[in-house]
PDB file of C-alpha atoms in Angstrom:
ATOM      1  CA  UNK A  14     100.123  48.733  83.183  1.00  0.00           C
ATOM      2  CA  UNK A  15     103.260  51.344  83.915  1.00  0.00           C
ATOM      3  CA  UNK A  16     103.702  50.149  87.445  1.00  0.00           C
ATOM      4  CA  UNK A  17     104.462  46.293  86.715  1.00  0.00           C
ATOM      5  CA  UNK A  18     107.894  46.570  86.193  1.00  0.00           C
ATOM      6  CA  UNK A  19     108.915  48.391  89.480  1.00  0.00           C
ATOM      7  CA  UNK A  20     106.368  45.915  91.340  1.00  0.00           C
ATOM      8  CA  UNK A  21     108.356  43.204  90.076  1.00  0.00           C
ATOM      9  CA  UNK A  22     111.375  44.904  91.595  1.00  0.00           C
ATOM     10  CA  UNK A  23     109.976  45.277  94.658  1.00  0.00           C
ATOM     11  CA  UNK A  24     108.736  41.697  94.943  1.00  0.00           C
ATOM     12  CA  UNK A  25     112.490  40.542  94.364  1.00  0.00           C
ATOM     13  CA  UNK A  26     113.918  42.874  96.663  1.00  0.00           C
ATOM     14  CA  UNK A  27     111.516  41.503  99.403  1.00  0.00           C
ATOM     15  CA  UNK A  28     112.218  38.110  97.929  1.00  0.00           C
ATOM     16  CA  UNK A  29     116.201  38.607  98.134  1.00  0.00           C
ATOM     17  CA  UNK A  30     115.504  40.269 101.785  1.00  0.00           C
ATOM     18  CA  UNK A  31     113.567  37.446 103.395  1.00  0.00           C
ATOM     19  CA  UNK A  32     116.002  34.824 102.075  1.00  0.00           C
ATOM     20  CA  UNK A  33     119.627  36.576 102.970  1.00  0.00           C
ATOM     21  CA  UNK A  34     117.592  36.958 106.693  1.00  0.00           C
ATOM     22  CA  UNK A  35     116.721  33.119 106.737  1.00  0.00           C
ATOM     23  CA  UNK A  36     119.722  31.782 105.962  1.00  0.00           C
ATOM     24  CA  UNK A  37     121.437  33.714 109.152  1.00  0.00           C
ATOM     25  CA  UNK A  38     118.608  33.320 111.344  1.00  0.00           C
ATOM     26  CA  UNK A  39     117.734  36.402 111.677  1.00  0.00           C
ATOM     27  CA  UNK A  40     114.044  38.515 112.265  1.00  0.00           C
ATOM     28  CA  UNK A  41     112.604  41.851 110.927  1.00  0.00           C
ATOM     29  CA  UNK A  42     110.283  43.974 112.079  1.00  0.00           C
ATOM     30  CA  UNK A  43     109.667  47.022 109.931  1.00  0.00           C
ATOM     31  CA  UNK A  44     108.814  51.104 111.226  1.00  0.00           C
ATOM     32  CA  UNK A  45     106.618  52.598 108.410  1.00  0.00           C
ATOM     33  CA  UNK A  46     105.629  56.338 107.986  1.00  0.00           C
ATOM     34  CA  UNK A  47     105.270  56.989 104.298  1.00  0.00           C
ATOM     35  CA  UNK A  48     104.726  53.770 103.186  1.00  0.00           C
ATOM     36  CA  UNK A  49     101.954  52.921 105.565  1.00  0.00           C
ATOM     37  CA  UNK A  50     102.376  49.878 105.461  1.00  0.00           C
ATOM     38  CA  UNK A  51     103.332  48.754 102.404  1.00  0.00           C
ATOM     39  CA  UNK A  52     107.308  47.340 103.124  1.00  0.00           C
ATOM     40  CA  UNK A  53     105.626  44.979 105.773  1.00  0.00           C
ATOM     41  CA  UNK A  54     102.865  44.287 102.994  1.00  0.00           C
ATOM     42  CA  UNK A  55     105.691  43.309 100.507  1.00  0.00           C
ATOM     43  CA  UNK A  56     107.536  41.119 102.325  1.00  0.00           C
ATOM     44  CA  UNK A  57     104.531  39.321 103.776  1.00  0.00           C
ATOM     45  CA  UNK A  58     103.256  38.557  99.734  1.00  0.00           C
ATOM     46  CA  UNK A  59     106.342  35.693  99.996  1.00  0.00           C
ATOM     47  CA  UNK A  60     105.705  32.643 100.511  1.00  0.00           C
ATOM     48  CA  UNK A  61     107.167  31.583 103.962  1.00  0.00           C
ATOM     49  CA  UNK A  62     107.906  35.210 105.291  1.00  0.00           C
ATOM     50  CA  UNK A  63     106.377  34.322 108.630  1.00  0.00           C
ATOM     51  CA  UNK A  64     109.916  32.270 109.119  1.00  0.00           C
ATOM     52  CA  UNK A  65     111.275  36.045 109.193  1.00  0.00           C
ATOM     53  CA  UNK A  66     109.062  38.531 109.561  1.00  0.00           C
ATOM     54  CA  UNK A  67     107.791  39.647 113.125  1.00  0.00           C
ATOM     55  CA  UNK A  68     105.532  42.509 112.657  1.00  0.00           C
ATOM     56  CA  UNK A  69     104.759  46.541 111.927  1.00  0.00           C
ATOM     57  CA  UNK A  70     103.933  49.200 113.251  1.00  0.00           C
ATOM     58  CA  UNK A  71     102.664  52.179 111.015  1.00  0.00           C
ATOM     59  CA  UNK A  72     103.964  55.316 112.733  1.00  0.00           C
ATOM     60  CA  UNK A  73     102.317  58.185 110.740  1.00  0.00           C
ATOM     61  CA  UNK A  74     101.547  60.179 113.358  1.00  0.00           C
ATOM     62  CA  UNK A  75     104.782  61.957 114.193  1.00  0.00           C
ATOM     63  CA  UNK A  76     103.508  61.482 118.252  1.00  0.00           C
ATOM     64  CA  UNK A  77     103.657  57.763 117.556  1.00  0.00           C
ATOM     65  CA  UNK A  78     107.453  58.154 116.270  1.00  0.00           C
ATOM     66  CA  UNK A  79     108.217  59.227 119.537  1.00  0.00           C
ATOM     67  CA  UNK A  80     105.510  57.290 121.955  1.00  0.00           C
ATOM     68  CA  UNK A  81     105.978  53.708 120.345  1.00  0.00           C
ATOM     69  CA  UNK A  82     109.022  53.539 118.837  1.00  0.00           C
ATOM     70  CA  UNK A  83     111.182  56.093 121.527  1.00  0.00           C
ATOM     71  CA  UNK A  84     112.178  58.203 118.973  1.00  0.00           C
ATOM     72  CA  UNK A  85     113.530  61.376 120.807  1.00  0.00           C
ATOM     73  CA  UNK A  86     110.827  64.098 120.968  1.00  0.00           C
ATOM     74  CA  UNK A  87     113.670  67.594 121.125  1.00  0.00           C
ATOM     75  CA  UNK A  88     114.858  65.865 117.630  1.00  0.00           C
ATOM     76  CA  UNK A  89     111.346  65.093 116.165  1.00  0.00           C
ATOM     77  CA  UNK A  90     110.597  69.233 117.102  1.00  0.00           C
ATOM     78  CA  UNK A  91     114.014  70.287 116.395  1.00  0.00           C
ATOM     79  CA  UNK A  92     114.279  68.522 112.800  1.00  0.00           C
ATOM     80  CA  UNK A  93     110.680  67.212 112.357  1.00  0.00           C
ATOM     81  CA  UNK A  94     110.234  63.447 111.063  1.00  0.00           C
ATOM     82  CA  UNK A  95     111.809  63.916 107.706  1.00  0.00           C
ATOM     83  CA  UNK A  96     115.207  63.419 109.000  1.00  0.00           C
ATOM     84  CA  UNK A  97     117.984  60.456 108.321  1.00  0.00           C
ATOM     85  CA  UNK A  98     118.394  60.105 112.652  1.00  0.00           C
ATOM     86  CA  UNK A  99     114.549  60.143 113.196  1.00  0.00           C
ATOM     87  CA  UNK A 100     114.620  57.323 110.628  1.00  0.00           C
ATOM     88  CA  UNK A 101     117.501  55.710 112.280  1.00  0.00           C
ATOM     89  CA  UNK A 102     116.082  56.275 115.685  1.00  0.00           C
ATOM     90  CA  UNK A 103     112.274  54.552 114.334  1.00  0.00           C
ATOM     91  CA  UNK A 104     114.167  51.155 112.739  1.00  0.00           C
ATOM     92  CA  UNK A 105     116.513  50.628 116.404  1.00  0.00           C
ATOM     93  CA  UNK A 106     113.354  51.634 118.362  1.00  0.00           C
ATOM     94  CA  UNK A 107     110.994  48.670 116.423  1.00  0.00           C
ATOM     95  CA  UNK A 108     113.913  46.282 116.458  1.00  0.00           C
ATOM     96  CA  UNK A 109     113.388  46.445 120.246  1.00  0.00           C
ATOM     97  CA  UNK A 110     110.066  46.854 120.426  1.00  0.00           C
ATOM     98  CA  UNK A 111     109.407  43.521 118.835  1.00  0.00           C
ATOM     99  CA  UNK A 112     112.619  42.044 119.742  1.00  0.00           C
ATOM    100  CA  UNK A 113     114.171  41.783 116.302  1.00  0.00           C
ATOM    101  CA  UNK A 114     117.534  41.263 114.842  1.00  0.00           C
ATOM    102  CA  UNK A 115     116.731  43.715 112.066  1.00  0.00           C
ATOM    103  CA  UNK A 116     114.608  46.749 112.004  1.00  0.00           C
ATOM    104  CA  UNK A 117     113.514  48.819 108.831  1.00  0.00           C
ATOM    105  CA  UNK A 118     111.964  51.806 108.676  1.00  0.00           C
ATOM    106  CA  UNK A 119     110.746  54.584 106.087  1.00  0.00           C
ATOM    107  CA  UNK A 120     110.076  58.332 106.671  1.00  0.00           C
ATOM    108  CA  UNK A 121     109.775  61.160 104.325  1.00  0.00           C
ATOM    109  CA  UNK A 122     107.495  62.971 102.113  1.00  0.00           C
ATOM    110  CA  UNK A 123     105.507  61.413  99.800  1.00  0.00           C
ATOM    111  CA  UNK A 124     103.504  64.320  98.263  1.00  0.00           C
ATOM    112  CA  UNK A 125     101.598  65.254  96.238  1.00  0.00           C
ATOM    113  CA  UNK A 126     102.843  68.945  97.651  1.00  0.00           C
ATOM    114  CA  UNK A 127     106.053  69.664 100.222  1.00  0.00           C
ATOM    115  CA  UNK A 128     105.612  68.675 104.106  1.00  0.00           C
ATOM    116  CA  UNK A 129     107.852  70.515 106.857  1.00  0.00           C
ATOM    117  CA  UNK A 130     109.914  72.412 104.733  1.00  0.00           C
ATOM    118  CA  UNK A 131     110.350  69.109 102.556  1.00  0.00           C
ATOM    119  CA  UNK A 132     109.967  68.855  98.921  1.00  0.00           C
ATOM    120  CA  UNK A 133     107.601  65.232  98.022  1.00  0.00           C
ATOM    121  CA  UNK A 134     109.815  62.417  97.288  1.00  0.00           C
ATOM    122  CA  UNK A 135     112.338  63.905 100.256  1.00  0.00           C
ATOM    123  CA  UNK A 136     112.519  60.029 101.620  1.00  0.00           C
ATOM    124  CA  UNK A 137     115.111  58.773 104.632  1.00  0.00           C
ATOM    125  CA  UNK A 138     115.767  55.052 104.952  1.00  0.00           C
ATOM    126  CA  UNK A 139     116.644  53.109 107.587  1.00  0.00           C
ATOM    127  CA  UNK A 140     117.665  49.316 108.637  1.00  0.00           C
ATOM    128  CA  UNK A 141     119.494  48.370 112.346  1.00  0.00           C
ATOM    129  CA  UNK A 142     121.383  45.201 113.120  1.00  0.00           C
ATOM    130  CA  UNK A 143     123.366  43.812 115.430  1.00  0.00           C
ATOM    131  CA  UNK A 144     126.537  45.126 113.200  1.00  0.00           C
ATOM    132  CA  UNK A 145     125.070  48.886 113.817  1.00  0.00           C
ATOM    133  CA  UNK A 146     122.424  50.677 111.779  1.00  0.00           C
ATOM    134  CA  UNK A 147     122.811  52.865 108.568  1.00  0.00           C
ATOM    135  CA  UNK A 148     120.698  54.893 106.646  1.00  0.00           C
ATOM    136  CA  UNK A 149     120.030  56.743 102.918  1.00  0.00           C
ATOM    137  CA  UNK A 150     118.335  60.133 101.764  1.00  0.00           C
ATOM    138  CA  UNK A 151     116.716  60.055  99.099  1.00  0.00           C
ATOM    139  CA  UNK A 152     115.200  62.436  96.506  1.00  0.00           C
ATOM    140  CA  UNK A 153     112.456  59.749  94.350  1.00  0.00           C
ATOM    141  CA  UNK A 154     110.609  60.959  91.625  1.00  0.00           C
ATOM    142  CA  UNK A 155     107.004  60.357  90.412  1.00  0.00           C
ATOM    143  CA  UNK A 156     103.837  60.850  92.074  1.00  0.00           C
ATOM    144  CA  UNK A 157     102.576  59.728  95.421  1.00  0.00           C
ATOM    145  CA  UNK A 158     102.414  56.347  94.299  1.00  0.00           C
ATOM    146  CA  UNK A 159     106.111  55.649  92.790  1.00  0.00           C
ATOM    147  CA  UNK A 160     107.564  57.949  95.877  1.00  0.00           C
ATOM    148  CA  UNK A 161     106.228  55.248  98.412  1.00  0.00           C
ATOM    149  CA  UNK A 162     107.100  52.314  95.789  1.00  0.00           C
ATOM    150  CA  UNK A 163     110.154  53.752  95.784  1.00  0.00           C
ATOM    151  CA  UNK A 164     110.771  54.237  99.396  1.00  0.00           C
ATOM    152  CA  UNK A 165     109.916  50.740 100.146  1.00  0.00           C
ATOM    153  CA  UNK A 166     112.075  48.815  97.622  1.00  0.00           C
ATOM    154  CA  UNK A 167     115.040  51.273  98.996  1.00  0.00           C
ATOM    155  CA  UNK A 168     114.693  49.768 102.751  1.00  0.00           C
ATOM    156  CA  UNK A 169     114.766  46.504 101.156  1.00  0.00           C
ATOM    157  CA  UNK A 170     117.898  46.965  98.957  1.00  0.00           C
ATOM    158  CA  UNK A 171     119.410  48.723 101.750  1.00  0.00           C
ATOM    159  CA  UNK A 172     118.602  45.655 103.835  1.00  0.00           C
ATOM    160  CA  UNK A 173     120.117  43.343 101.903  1.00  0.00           C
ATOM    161  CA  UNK A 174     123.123  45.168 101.051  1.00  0.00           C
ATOM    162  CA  UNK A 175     123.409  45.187 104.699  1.00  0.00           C
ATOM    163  CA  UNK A 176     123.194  41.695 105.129  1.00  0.00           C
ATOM    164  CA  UNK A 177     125.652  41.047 102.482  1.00  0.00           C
ATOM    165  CA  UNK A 178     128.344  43.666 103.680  1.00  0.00           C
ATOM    166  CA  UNK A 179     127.852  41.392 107.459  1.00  0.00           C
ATOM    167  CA  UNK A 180     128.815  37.989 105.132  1.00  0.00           C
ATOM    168  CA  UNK A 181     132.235  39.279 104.768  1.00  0.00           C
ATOM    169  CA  UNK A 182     132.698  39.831 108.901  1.00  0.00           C
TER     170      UNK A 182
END
């Protein structure tokens, strides 16, 4: 099977996530558009992720971007929802939603075609903490599958390498 070495990846990215976040004591809750899911899926396949993991919400809908997680609508019409603030904007807005030290979230297109002026694998990743929030563009290759596979072991690194970069504060 192609796919099983970037699946591993992922599962060690979740696995490296979950255990940087339960050494500090700290929660995630994850904001998912292209991925639908699947971050919150990956981190829940480990074994004692309910020390760390809150919840999802699956904003696909770009209304729901804006209605659950207070992302601001003038940006969301200005820019649309592939943007690196709307991503920003969905991870701080689920970290308080759920009351979370960390919030992830994913946006972007995953294809097969373009979406809002967007070519597919046109991805923006976020991740908020209490030592401020940063994001990534991305441009992932593949199909429809390895764009969201992609996009979710990116929040994860970017997680981590988050968490890591707060060690040395």
């Amino acid at each position: 099977m192609s796919g099983a070495a970037p699946q591993s990846g992922l599962v060690e990215a979740a696995r490296c996530l979950l255990s940087a976040a339960q050494e500090r004591g700290l929660t995630i809750a994850v904001a998912e558009s292209l991925t639908g899911g699947g971050v919150v899926s990956a981190l829940v396949g480990v074994p004692g992720a309910s020390a760390v993991v809150v919840g999802g919400v699956v904003a696909y809908a770009t209304r729901i971007k804006s209605q659950l997680l207070g992302v601001d609508r003038g940006r969301l019409e200005r820019t649309g929802p592939v943007d690196g603030e709307v991503a920003e904007q969905m991870a701080r807005g689920v970290a308080s939603l759920m009351g979370t030290d960390l919030g992830l979230a994913t946006t972007g297109v995953a294809g097969p075609g373009p979406a809002d002026g967007h070519p597919a694998g046109t991805v923006h990743v976020a991740v908020s903490s209490p030592w401020g929030t940063v994001s990534r563009r991305l441009s992932l290759a593949g199909d429809r599958s390895a764009v969201r596979e992609g996009a979710t072991t990116a929040v994860l690194a970017l997680a981590v390498g988050l968490l890591d970069a707060s060690a040395d504060r």
